[in-house]
Structure formats: C-alpha cells, structure tokens
Short mmCIF file of C-alpha atoms in Angstrom, two decimals:
data_model
loop_
_atom_site.label_atom_id
_atom_site.label_comp_id
_atom_site.label_asym_id
_atom_site.label_seq_id
_atom_site.Cartn_x
_atom_site.Cartn_y
_atom_site.Cartn_z
CA MET A 1 75.34 -1.28 191.71
CA ARG A 2 78.37 0.89 191.60
CA PHE A 3 81.53 -0.16 193.35
CA ARG A 4 84.40 2.11 194.21
CA PHE A 5 87.01 -0.54 193.64
CA CYS A 6 85.69 -0.96 190.09
CA GLY A 7 86.07 2.75 189.48
CA ASP A 8 82.45 3.61 190.30
CA LEU A 9 81.20 1.23 187.67
CA ASP A 10 79.33 -2.07 187.88
CA CYS A 11 81.30 -5.04 189.00
CA PRO A 12 82.16 -7.22 185.97
CA ASP A 13 80.14 -10.46 185.81
CA TRP A 14 83.18 -12.69 185.79
CA VAL A 15 84.46 -11.14 189.02
CA LEU A 16 81.13 -11.87 190.65
CA ALA A 17 81.27 -15.46 189.47
CA GLU A 18 84.85 -16.06 190.59
CA ILE A 19 84.28 -14.60 194.05
CA SER A 20 82.17 -17.64 194.78
CA THR A 21 85.07 -19.82 193.59
CA LEU A 22 87.36 -18.03 196.03
CA ALA A 23 84.98 -18.79 198.87
CA LYS A 24 85.69 -22.49 198.39
CA ILE A 25 89.22 -22.38 199.78
CA SER A 26 89.89 -21.80 203.46
CA SER A 27 90.65 -18.28 204.62
CA VAL A 28 94.19 -19.20 205.65
CA LYS A 29 94.98 -20.56 202.21
CA MET A 30 93.27 -17.49 200.77
CA LYS A 31 95.69 -15.19 202.58
CA LEU A 32 98.66 -17.17 201.23
CA LEU A 33 97.17 -17.02 197.74
CA CYS A 34 96.81 -13.25 198.10
CA ALA A 35 100.49 -13.04 199.03
CA GLN A 36 101.42 -14.95 195.86
CA VAL A 37 99.24 -12.77 193.65
CA LEU A 38 100.68 -9.61 195.19
CA LYS A 39 104.18 -10.89 194.50
CA ASP A 40 103.20 -11.36 190.88
CA LEU A 41 101.72 -7.87 190.63
CA LEU A 42 104.90 -6.39 192.09
CA GLY A 43 106.90 -8.13 189.40
CA GLU A 44 108.51 -10.71 191.66
CA GLY A 45 106.99 -13.63 189.79
CA ILE A 46 104.42 -16.12 190.94
CA ASP A 47 105.16 -19.65 192.13
CA TYR A 48 102.53 -21.74 190.36
CA ASP A 49 103.48 -24.88 192.26
CA LYS A 50 102.69 -23.19 195.55
CA VAL A 51 99.41 -21.91 194.15
CA ALA A 52 98.52 -25.38 192.95
CA LYS A 53 99.26 -26.81 196.39
CA LEU A 54 97.13 -24.14 198.08
CA THR A 55 94.15 -24.90 195.89
CA ALA A 56 94.59 -28.67 195.86
CA ASP A 57 92.40 -29.20 198.95
CA ALA A 58 89.47 -27.49 197.35
CA LYS A 59 90.07 -29.62 194.24
CA PHE A 60 90.39 -26.70 191.88
CA GLU A 61 90.82 -27.53 188.23
CA SER A 62 93.34 -25.58 186.19
CA GLY A 63 90.57 -23.27 184.97
CA ASP A 64 89.56 -22.50 188.56
CA ILE A 65 93.16 -21.80 189.58
CA LYS A 66 93.62 -19.37 186.70
CA ALA A 67 90.29 -17.74 187.50
CA SER A 68 91.10 -17.20 191.17
CA VAL A 69 94.51 -15.72 190.36
CA ALA A 70 92.85 -13.47 187.79
CA VAL A 71 90.11 -12.27 190.13
CA LEU A 72 92.57 -11.52 192.95
CA SER A 73 94.83 -9.65 190.50
CA PHE A 74 91.86 -7.63 189.34
CA ILE A 75 90.71 -6.80 192.87
CA PHE A 76 94.15 -5.68 194.04
CA SER A 77 95.14 -3.70 190.98
CA SER A 78 91.75 -2.07 190.53
CA ALA A 79 91.51 -1.13 194.20
CA ALA A 80 95.02 0.33 194.13
CA LYS A 81 94.26 2.14 190.88
CA HIS A 82 91.22 3.89 192.33
CA ASP A 83 92.93 4.45 195.66
CA VAL A 84 90.32 2.64 197.69
CA ASP A 85 90.95 2.35 201.42
CA SER A 86 90.79 -1.09 202.93
CA GLU A 87 87.55 -0.58 204.93
CA SER A 88 85.60 0.37 201.81
CA LEU A 89 87.16 -2.54 199.93
CA SER A 90 86.20 -4.85 202.77
CA SER A 91 82.56 -3.74 202.82
CA GLU A 92 82.26 -3.88 199.03
CA LEU A 93 83.72 -7.38 198.80
CA GLN A 94 81.37 -8.59 201.51
CA GLN A 95 78.46 -7.09 199.57
CA LEU A 96 79.58 -9.17 196.63
CA GLY A 97 79.45 -12.29 198.72
CA LEU A 98 83.01 -12.92 199.81
CA PRO A 99 82.91 -14.42 203.35
CA LYS A 100 84.07 -12.23 206.21
CA GLU A 101 87.28 -14.12 207.08
CA HIS A 102 88.40 -14.15 203.47
CA THR A 103 87.69 -10.45 203.15
CA THR A 104 89.62 -9.65 206.31
CA GLY A 105 92.64 -11.59 205.10
CA LEU A 106 92.50 -10.00 201.67
CA CYS A 107 92.16 -6.47 202.99
CA LYS A 108 94.99 -6.93 205.45
CA SER A 109 97.29 -8.01 202.60
CA TYR A 110 96.01 -5.08 200.54
CA GLU A 111 96.68 -2.59 203.29
CA ASP A 112 100.20 -3.87 203.85
CA LYS A 113 101.18 -3.61 200.23
CA HIS A 114 99.00 -0.70 199.22
CA SER A 115 101.64 1.95 198.72
CA VAL A 116 104.20 -0.44 197.18
CA LEU A 117 101.57 -1.58 194.71
CA GLN A 118 100.67 1.97 193.78
CA GLY A 119 104.36 2.75 193.28
CA LYS A 120 104.68 -0.19 190.92
CA LEU A 121 101.57 0.84 189.00
CA ARG A 122 102.94 4.35 188.71
CA GLU A 123 106.17 2.98 187.26
CA THR A 124 104.40 0.89 184.66
CA SER A 125 102.13 3.72 183.55
CA LEU A 126 102.35 4.55 179.91
CA ARG A 127 105.48 6.43 179.00
CA LEU A 128 106.56 6.89 175.45
CA GLY A 129 110.17 7.00 174.46
CA ARG A 130 111.68 6.67 177.90
CA LEU A 131 115.20 8.07 178.08
CA GLU A 132 117.49 5.26 179.10
CA GLY A 133 120.94 6.77 178.86
CA VAL A 134 122.92 9.79 177.80
CA SER A 135 126.59 9.90 176.90
CA TRP A 136 128.55 12.78 175.48
CA ARG A 137 131.93 13.74 174.17
CA VAL A 138 133.48 17.14 173.45
CA ASP A 139 135.61 17.28 170.33
CA TYR A 140 137.66 20.12 168.97
CA THR A 141 137.61 20.43 165.19
CA LEU A 142 140.99 21.53 163.89
CA SER A 143 140.45 21.62 160.16
CA SER A 144 138.16 20.35 157.44
CA SER A 145 137.92 19.92 153.68
CA GLU A 146 136.07 23.25 153.47
CA LEU A 147 138.26 25.40 155.68
CA ARG A 148 141.85 24.91 156.73
CA GLU A 149 141.58 26.30 160.24
CA VAL A 150 138.27 25.60 161.91
CA ASN A 151 139.25 25.52 165.60
CA GLU A 152 135.83 25.01 167.09
CA PRO A 153 134.47 22.77 169.82
CA LEU A 154 131.79 20.24 168.95
CA ILE A 155 129.67 18.05 171.21
CA GLN A 156 128.60 14.51 170.33
CA LEU A 157 125.54 13.44 172.21
CA LYS A 158 124.33 9.86 172.27
CA LEU A 159 120.79 9.37 173.54
CA GLN A 160 119.43 5.93 174.22
CA THR A 161 115.67 5.85 174.30
CA GLN A 162 112.98 3.24 174.40
CA GLY A 163 111.21 3.58 171.06
CA ALA A 164 107.66 4.83 171.40
CA GLU A 165 106.24 2.48 168.82
CA SER A 166 108.74 -0.36 168.78
CA GLY A 167 109.34 -0.68 172.50
CA SER A 168 112.98 -1.61 171.98
CA THR A 169 116.04 0.53 172.60
CA GLU A 170 116.83 3.10 169.94
CA THR A 171 120.05 5.08 169.78
CA THR A 172 120.17 8.62 168.48
CA VAL A 173 123.47 10.38 167.90
CA VAL A 174 123.57 14.12 167.39
CA SER A 175 126.44 16.47 167.06
CA VAL A 176 125.80 19.95 168.38
CA SER A 177 127.84 23.12 167.90
CA ALA A 178 128.75 25.25 170.93
CA ASP A 179 126.12 27.94 170.29
CA LYS A 180 123.29 25.52 169.60
CA PHE A 181 124.29 23.59 172.69
CA ARG A 182 124.04 26.73 174.81
CA VAL A 183 120.48 27.23 173.55
CA LEU A 184 119.67 23.60 174.26
CA LEU A 185 121.07 23.84 177.76
CA ALA A 186 119.20 27.08 178.51
CA GLU A 187 115.87 25.63 177.34
CA LEU A 188 116.38 22.43 179.31
CA LYS A 189 117.28 24.39 182.44
CA GLN A 190 114.08 26.42 182.03
CA ALA A 191 112.04 23.24 181.73
CA GLN A 192 113.78 21.81 184.76
CA THR A 193 112.94 24.88 186.86
CA ARG A 194 109.27 24.50 185.91
CA MET A 195 109.37 20.80 186.77
CA ASN A 196 110.91 21.50 190.16
CA ALA A 197 108.27 24.12 190.82
CA LEU A 198 105.61 21.47 190.33
CA GLN A 199 107.16 18.88 192.58
CA MET B 1 75.34 -32.45 150.32
CA LEU B 2 77.80 -34.60 148.49
CA LEU B 3 81.41 -33.75 148.04
CA VAL B 4 82.56 -33.75 144.46
CA LEU B 5 86.16 -34.86 144.27
CA SER B 6 88.29 -33.93 141.30
CA GLU B 7 89.98 -36.63 139.23
CA GLU B 8 93.37 -35.57 140.48
CA HIS B 9 92.17 -35.80 144.08
CA LYS B 10 90.77 -39.30 143.48
CA GLU B 11 94.05 -40.33 141.97
CA HIS B 12 95.97 -39.08 145.01
CA LEU B 13 93.64 -40.90 147.31
CA SER B 14 93.88 -44.14 145.33
CA PHE B 15 97.09 -44.81 147.24
CA LEU B 16 95.15 -45.40 150.45
CA PRO B 17 93.56 -48.81 149.76
CA ARG B 18 96.99 -50.20 148.85
CA VAL B 19 98.20 -49.92 152.45
CA ASP B 20 96.70 -51.55 155.47
CA SER B 21 94.37 -49.82 157.91
CA ALA B 22 96.97 -49.13 160.58
CA VAL B 23 98.92 -47.11 158.05
CA VAL B 24 95.81 -45.21 157.04
CA GLY B 25 95.25 -44.34 160.69
CA GLU B 26 98.82 -43.12 160.86
CA PHE B 27 98.34 -41.03 157.72
CA GLY B 28 95.25 -39.54 159.30
CA ARG B 29 97.32 -38.50 162.29
CA ILE B 30 100.00 -36.96 160.07
CA ALA B 31 97.34 -35.12 158.08
CA LEU B 32 95.92 -33.59 161.27
CA GLU B 33 99.34 -32.60 162.52
CA PHE B 34 99.86 -30.93 159.16
CA LEU B 35 96.76 -28.85 159.82
CA ARG B 36 97.81 -27.97 163.29
CA ARG B 37 101.46 -27.30 162.77
CA GLY B 38 102.54 -27.85 159.20
CA SER B 39 104.42 -30.85 157.90
CA SER B 40 108.02 -31.81 157.48
CA PRO B 41 109.49 -33.80 154.58
CA LYS B 42 111.21 -36.19 157.00
CA ILE B 43 107.89 -37.70 158.01
CA TYR B 44 107.01 -38.45 154.41
CA GLU B 45 110.46 -39.86 153.69
CA GLY B 46 110.29 -42.21 156.66
CA ALA B 47 106.88 -43.51 155.64
CA ALA B 48 107.93 -43.83 151.99
CA ARG B 49 110.96 -45.89 152.91
CA LYS B 50 108.94 -48.26 155.11
CA LEU B 51 106.28 -48.78 152.44
CA CYS B 52 108.73 -48.88 149.52
CA VAL B 53 106.92 -46.26 147.50
CA PRO B 54 108.12 -42.89 146.19
CA VAL B 55 107.90 -39.92 148.57
CA GLU B 56 105.49 -38.00 146.35
CA THR B 57 102.93 -40.78 146.50
CA VAL B 58 102.92 -40.68 150.27
CA GLN B 59 102.83 -36.91 150.31
CA ARG B 60 99.93 -36.75 147.87
CA GLY B 61 98.08 -39.45 149.75
CA VAL B 62 98.40 -37.56 153.04
CA GLU B 63 97.54 -34.21 151.49
CA GLY B 64 94.60 -35.74 149.66
CA LEU B 65 93.38 -37.15 152.95
CA MET B 66 93.81 -33.79 154.62
CA TYR B 67 91.94 -32.01 151.85
CA LEU B 68 89.12 -34.54 152.11
CA MET B 69 88.87 -33.88 155.84
CA THR B 70 88.96 -30.10 155.53
CA GLU B 71 86.37 -29.97 152.77
CA SER B 72 84.07 -32.29 154.70
CA SER B 73 84.47 -30.30 157.91
CA LYS B 74 84.03 -27.01 156.09
CA HIS B 75 80.68 -28.03 154.66
CA MET B 76 79.67 -29.88 157.81
CA ILE B 77 78.42 -32.84 155.81
CA SER B 78 76.49 -35.55 157.58
CA LYS B 79 77.70 -39.15 158.10
CA VAL B 80 75.57 -40.49 155.26
CA ASP B 81 76.75 -37.84 152.82
CA PHE B 82 80.36 -38.46 153.79
CA LEU B 83 80.04 -42.19 153.16
CA ASP B 84 78.31 -41.55 149.83
CA SER B 85 81.02 -39.15 148.75
CA VAL B 86 83.73 -41.62 149.70
CA LEU B 87 81.89 -44.48 147.94
CA VAL B 88 82.79 -42.81 144.65
CA LEU B 89 86.44 -43.64 145.34
CA GLY B 90 85.65 -47.35 145.30
CA PHE B 91 87.36 -48.15 148.58
CA GLY B 92 86.56 -51.17 150.69
CA GLU B 93 84.01 -50.97 153.51
CA GLU B 94 86.67 -51.07 156.23
CA LEU B 95 88.58 -48.16 154.74
CA ASN B 96 85.38 -46.15 154.40
CA GLN B 97 84.64 -46.72 158.06
CA ILE B 98 88.15 -45.64 159.08
CA LEU B 99 87.79 -42.43 157.09
CA LEU B 100 84.39 -41.83 158.62
CA GLN B 101 85.74 -42.28 162.13
CA LEU B 102 88.57 -39.91 161.37
CA TYR B 103 86.09 -37.33 160.12
CA LEU B 104 83.73 -37.66 163.08
CA GLN B 105 86.45 -37.47 165.67
CA HIS B 106 88.18 -34.44 164.32
CA HIS B 107 85.74 -32.31 162.41
CA SER B 108 85.11 -29.79 165.15
CA GLU B 109 88.82 -29.37 165.75
CA ILE B 110 89.38 -28.88 162.03
CA ARG B 111 86.63 -26.30 161.92
CA SER B 112 88.18 -24.32 164.74
CA ILE B 113 91.59 -24.39 163.05
CA LEU B 114 90.03 -23.26 159.77
CA SER B 115 88.22 -20.42 161.47
CA GLN B 116 91.48 -19.04 162.75
CA LEU B 117 93.12 -18.94 159.34
CA PRO B 118 91.83 -15.83 157.53
CA SER B 119 92.92 -13.29 160.11
CA ASN B 120 94.78 -10.59 158.29
CA LEU B 121 93.05 -7.69 159.96
CA PRO B 122 94.79 -6.50 163.11
CA GLY B 123 92.72 -7.22 166.21
CA TYR B 124 92.45 -5.34 169.47
CA HIS B 125 94.73 -6.59 172.21
CA ASN B 126 95.15 -3.82 174.76
CA LEU B 127 94.93 -0.06 175.20
CA GLU B 128 97.19 1.83 177.60
CA TRP B 129 96.45 5.45 178.19
CA ARG B 130 97.73 8.44 180.10
CA LEU B 131 96.12 11.79 180.81
CA ASP B 132 98.55 14.71 180.86
CA VAL B 133 98.26 18.42 181.18
CA GLN B 134 100.52 20.45 178.97
CA LEU B 135 101.70 23.51 180.87
CA LEU B 136 104.40 25.08 178.77
CA SER B 137 106.35 24.53 175.61
CA THR B 138 109.25 26.27 173.95
CA PHE B 139 108.50 26.75 170.29
CA PRO B 140 105.31 28.43 169.18
CA PRO B 141 103.63 27.42 165.95
CA ALA B 142 104.93 29.60 163.13
CA GLY B 143 102.20 32.23 162.85
CA LEU B 144 101.42 32.66 166.51
CA VAL B 145 104.43 34.41 168.02
CA SER B 146 102.38 37.08 169.72
CA LEU B 147 100.05 34.56 171.27
CA GLN B 148 102.97 32.58 172.64
CA LEU B 149 104.50 35.67 174.28
CA ALA B 150 101.21 36.33 175.96
CA SER B 151 100.88 32.79 177.22
CA ARG B 152 104.46 32.70 178.43
CA ALA B 153 103.65 35.75 180.53
CA ILE B 154 100.45 34.21 181.87
CA ARG B 155 101.96 30.77 182.60
CA GLN B 156 98.47 29.54 183.34
CA GLN B 157 97.94 27.81 180.05
CA VAL B 158 96.58 24.34 180.72
CA VAL B 159 96.00 21.97 177.82
CA PRO B 160 94.77 18.46 178.60
CA VAL B 161 96.15 15.75 176.33
CA LEU B 162 95.31 12.07 176.27
CA THR B 163 98.11 9.81 175.06
CA MET B 164 97.28 6.25 174.11
CA ARG B 165 99.19 3.20 173.04
CA LEU B 166 97.06 0.74 171.13
CA LEU B 167 98.39 -2.82 171.02
CA LEU B 168 97.14 -4.91 168.13
CA THR B 169 97.49 -8.61 167.35
CA GLY B 170 97.96 -10.07 163.92
CA GLY B 171 98.82 -7.09 161.86
CA GLY B 172 99.03 -9.01 158.62
CA ASP B 173 102.37 -10.75 159.02
CA GLY B 174 100.79 -13.51 161.06
CA THR B 175 103.73 -13.95 163.37
CA GLY B 176 101.65 -13.32 166.46
CA GLU B 177 103.72 -10.27 167.24
CA LEU B 178 101.92 -7.32 168.72
CA SER B 179 102.05 -4.12 166.75
CA ARG B 180 101.79 -0.79 168.49
CA ARG B 181 100.23 2.49 167.53
CA VAL B 182 100.72 5.64 169.51
CA LEU B 183 97.84 8.10 169.42
CA GLN B 184 97.17 11.43 171.01
CA THR B 185 93.90 13.24 171.36
CA ASP B 186 92.21 16.11 173.19
CA PRO B 187 89.15 15.53 175.40
CA GLY B 188 86.70 16.79 172.76
CA THR B 189 87.82 14.27 170.17
CA LEU B 190 87.90 11.58 172.84
CA LEU B 191 84.24 12.19 173.71
CA HIS B 192 83.36 12.00 170.04
CA LEU B 193 85.30 8.74 169.72
CA ILE B 194 83.48 7.28 172.72
CA SER B 195 80.04 8.25 171.41
CA THR B 196 80.83 6.77 167.97
CA LEU B 197 81.95 3.47 169.50
CA GLU B 198 78.88 3.37 171.76
CA GLY B 199 76.74 3.95 168.68
CA ALA B 200 78.44 0.98 167.03
CA LEU B 201 77.70 -1.21 170.07
CA ALA B 202 74.11 -0.04 170.12
CA ALA B 203 73.74 -1.06 166.48
CA ILE B 204 74.12 -4.71 167.52
CA LYS B 205 70.97 -4.41 169.59
CA THR B 206 68.69 -3.10 166.85
CA ASN B 207 65.89 -5.33 165.54
CA HIS B 208 67.51 -5.53 162.14
CA ALA B 209 70.77 -6.92 163.56
CA ARG B 210 68.89 -9.30 165.85
CA ARG B 211 66.93 -10.73 162.93
CA ILE B 212 70.15 -11.37 161.04
CA PHE B 213 71.78 -13.11 164.03
CA ARG B 214 68.77 -15.32 164.47
CA ASN B 215 68.91 -16.38 160.85
CA ILE B 216 72.61 -17.10 160.77
CA LYS B 217 72.22 -19.80 163.40
#
C-alpha cells in the first residue's frame, strides 16, 4: 500500500507497530505530545520530563516513550517533506489504524505548524561550504623589495565558510589586485542578476 | 572443548587462591570493568596496598582472570568444560564455583563487547542529499570555448546535479567521530549506483546465500 506521507512508498513496519503504541495514550495527551515533538523538530528542544509525565498514565516504558517520539517525528517530518495536506494525512493515518480523535489532534497540530516546519526543513537542507561572513580591507601599497614606487591599491578579503567536509568554520584570506577585483565583482554581479531573475 | 592455559597464565592466576572469595569477586568486577571501560592503575594500587602484595601481582591476577573470561566466552564453552579447564589450575572447589558463576553471569555481555572490537571499517551512518539544476557557469572547460559561447547565448542549459554528504562512523581512529564525504553525481550514474546496490541486496536472497546463513547458525 502506498502512502503519500511516506513519499508514495510503503509505510515502514516500525511505524505501523508504533501507531498502535500511540493509540494507548488518551487523545488529549497525544495532542500535548505532538506539541512537544514539533518543538523538538523546530529546534526548540524537547522536555523529556513533560513527555514522561504525559505517558506515565499509559505506563509506557522508556522504549515505548522513545518509540512514540520517534514515530511522531517521522510522521511530521515526512508529511512536511512530501507536502501532504492535513486531510490526506488524516485519512492515511486512520487507514493505518490510528483512532479518529488522535488523528484529528495530530493533523490539527500539523496544519498549524506546517509552513514553519517546512521552513525549518528548508534551512537544514544540505548546503556545502556555507558562507558565514565576509570582511574586507583596502590597502595601498607604497613600495616593495622589488620596486621602489608601487602605488597600487590592494584588497584583502577574509571569507569565513563552513567547511564542506569538516563542518567547522574555515577562514580563507585572499588578497586581490584592483583589476582582478573588478573582474570578480562583474562576474558576481552577473550571477546575482541571474539569481534575482529566478526568484 | 577445553581451554588450554599457558604456563605464564597459570602462574598469574595462582595468585587467586591466596586471597579470600570476596576479594576474588571484587577482582572479577574489576576485570569486567576493564573490558567495558579500560582500567586505571589506582585500582590496582589500592588493592595491592590492602592485600600487602606488589602491584604487578594484583594486575596480573586481574588480567589473567579477564583473559580466562574472554577466552571462555569467545569459544562459548559449556559449564562442564569450563570447570574441567579450571581444574587444571588446582584451585579449591569454592574458587572454581565462583569463577564458574562469574563466567555464566557475564559471558553474553563479554561476547557483545568482543563483537564490537574489530570495527576498523567505516560504517554507514547517514546520507544527506540535494538535487540541483546547474543553469550557468562562468568558466568553460579549456577546449570548449565555442560551445560555451553558444550556451551563454541560449541560456537554456539545464544540468541536473545530485550532491550528497555521506556520514560514516568509525573511520579507523575509533573515536566515534563521524567522518564526512562529499560526493556529486549526475542522474545517469545515480541510477547505475542504485541498480548495483539493489543487485547486492538481491544477492542475499539467493539460494546459495540462504544455505550459508542456515549453516552458520
């Protein structure tokens, strides 16, 4: 059976299994649990004590708690990834056996946070060598060991990037002569015009 | 099968009957902690001081005990074989029983620790990917100036590119740090990659592979 929220693929077995675990808590607690999981997905951190309190009535063991957080994370992020609307998500979850009240609560939370979640997923999409900062300085070279009167401007550019392979900040310093810098600027302006045309 | 202990090993273990059983139990605990997390000289020094013996004796006793446990767990020897192997050391009945209990309680844990040891191949952790379309670029490859002028005029050039970041565990230095590899491919190569990997998965389901799995158990 193909599900849209799984990207038109079969639903993974573990998701199927954990949906029945989710059905064990009340739908009110389920909605609060969804709120916690969404906070985690949006990078605001998850309060495990609150989660433990929510699942205490249903006597979840630590494995069950982890599983329910995992399955809710999967449902939300996968549905946002494939841009599923909340009615389709609701019908698909009910097909998988999630009770109606739980599904309604889940889909309401999903709908509320749908665009914020997609924005966050867009931000965390793979980007190599993100540019973190640029600083520059214009110098004027008066003289050097090779030539007594040089009298030329020189630009020092410092680029701070996130290393593609290492993931930590790398600093690159380049010095550019006036002519080369004009070429650089012209090329970058061309690229910028193309980018603006695509926006 | 019986364990054959070397003379040196027997000598190291000969320290054990000279201390009482509570101490042996304690040594057993230290030996297991050694397996789990490594040892520290302070532990040996403290024990040596309390028992009034040199530090090396304690250390060798504990390490001998640990080696006995790992070898027994590795070969999955039965209770009877373990007792017979230990009989060779000439220990008292009580000590033999303590060692047996230690073995029985911990052998599966020891086996799981041992199985994690030889991991120097990097293992898959995660794959992030991104599908881009390359529209334009500045510099043409050296011999294709004319082609580039033509494509600059067209401005319709569309080249799909898949960028991937492969995160791997292990990576040989054993620190648990993830290593990263950045890869780029075009859709044709990607399809080839997918079909090769699917072929590898399908190989697990052949009769030949199934026969081997059945026999390993």
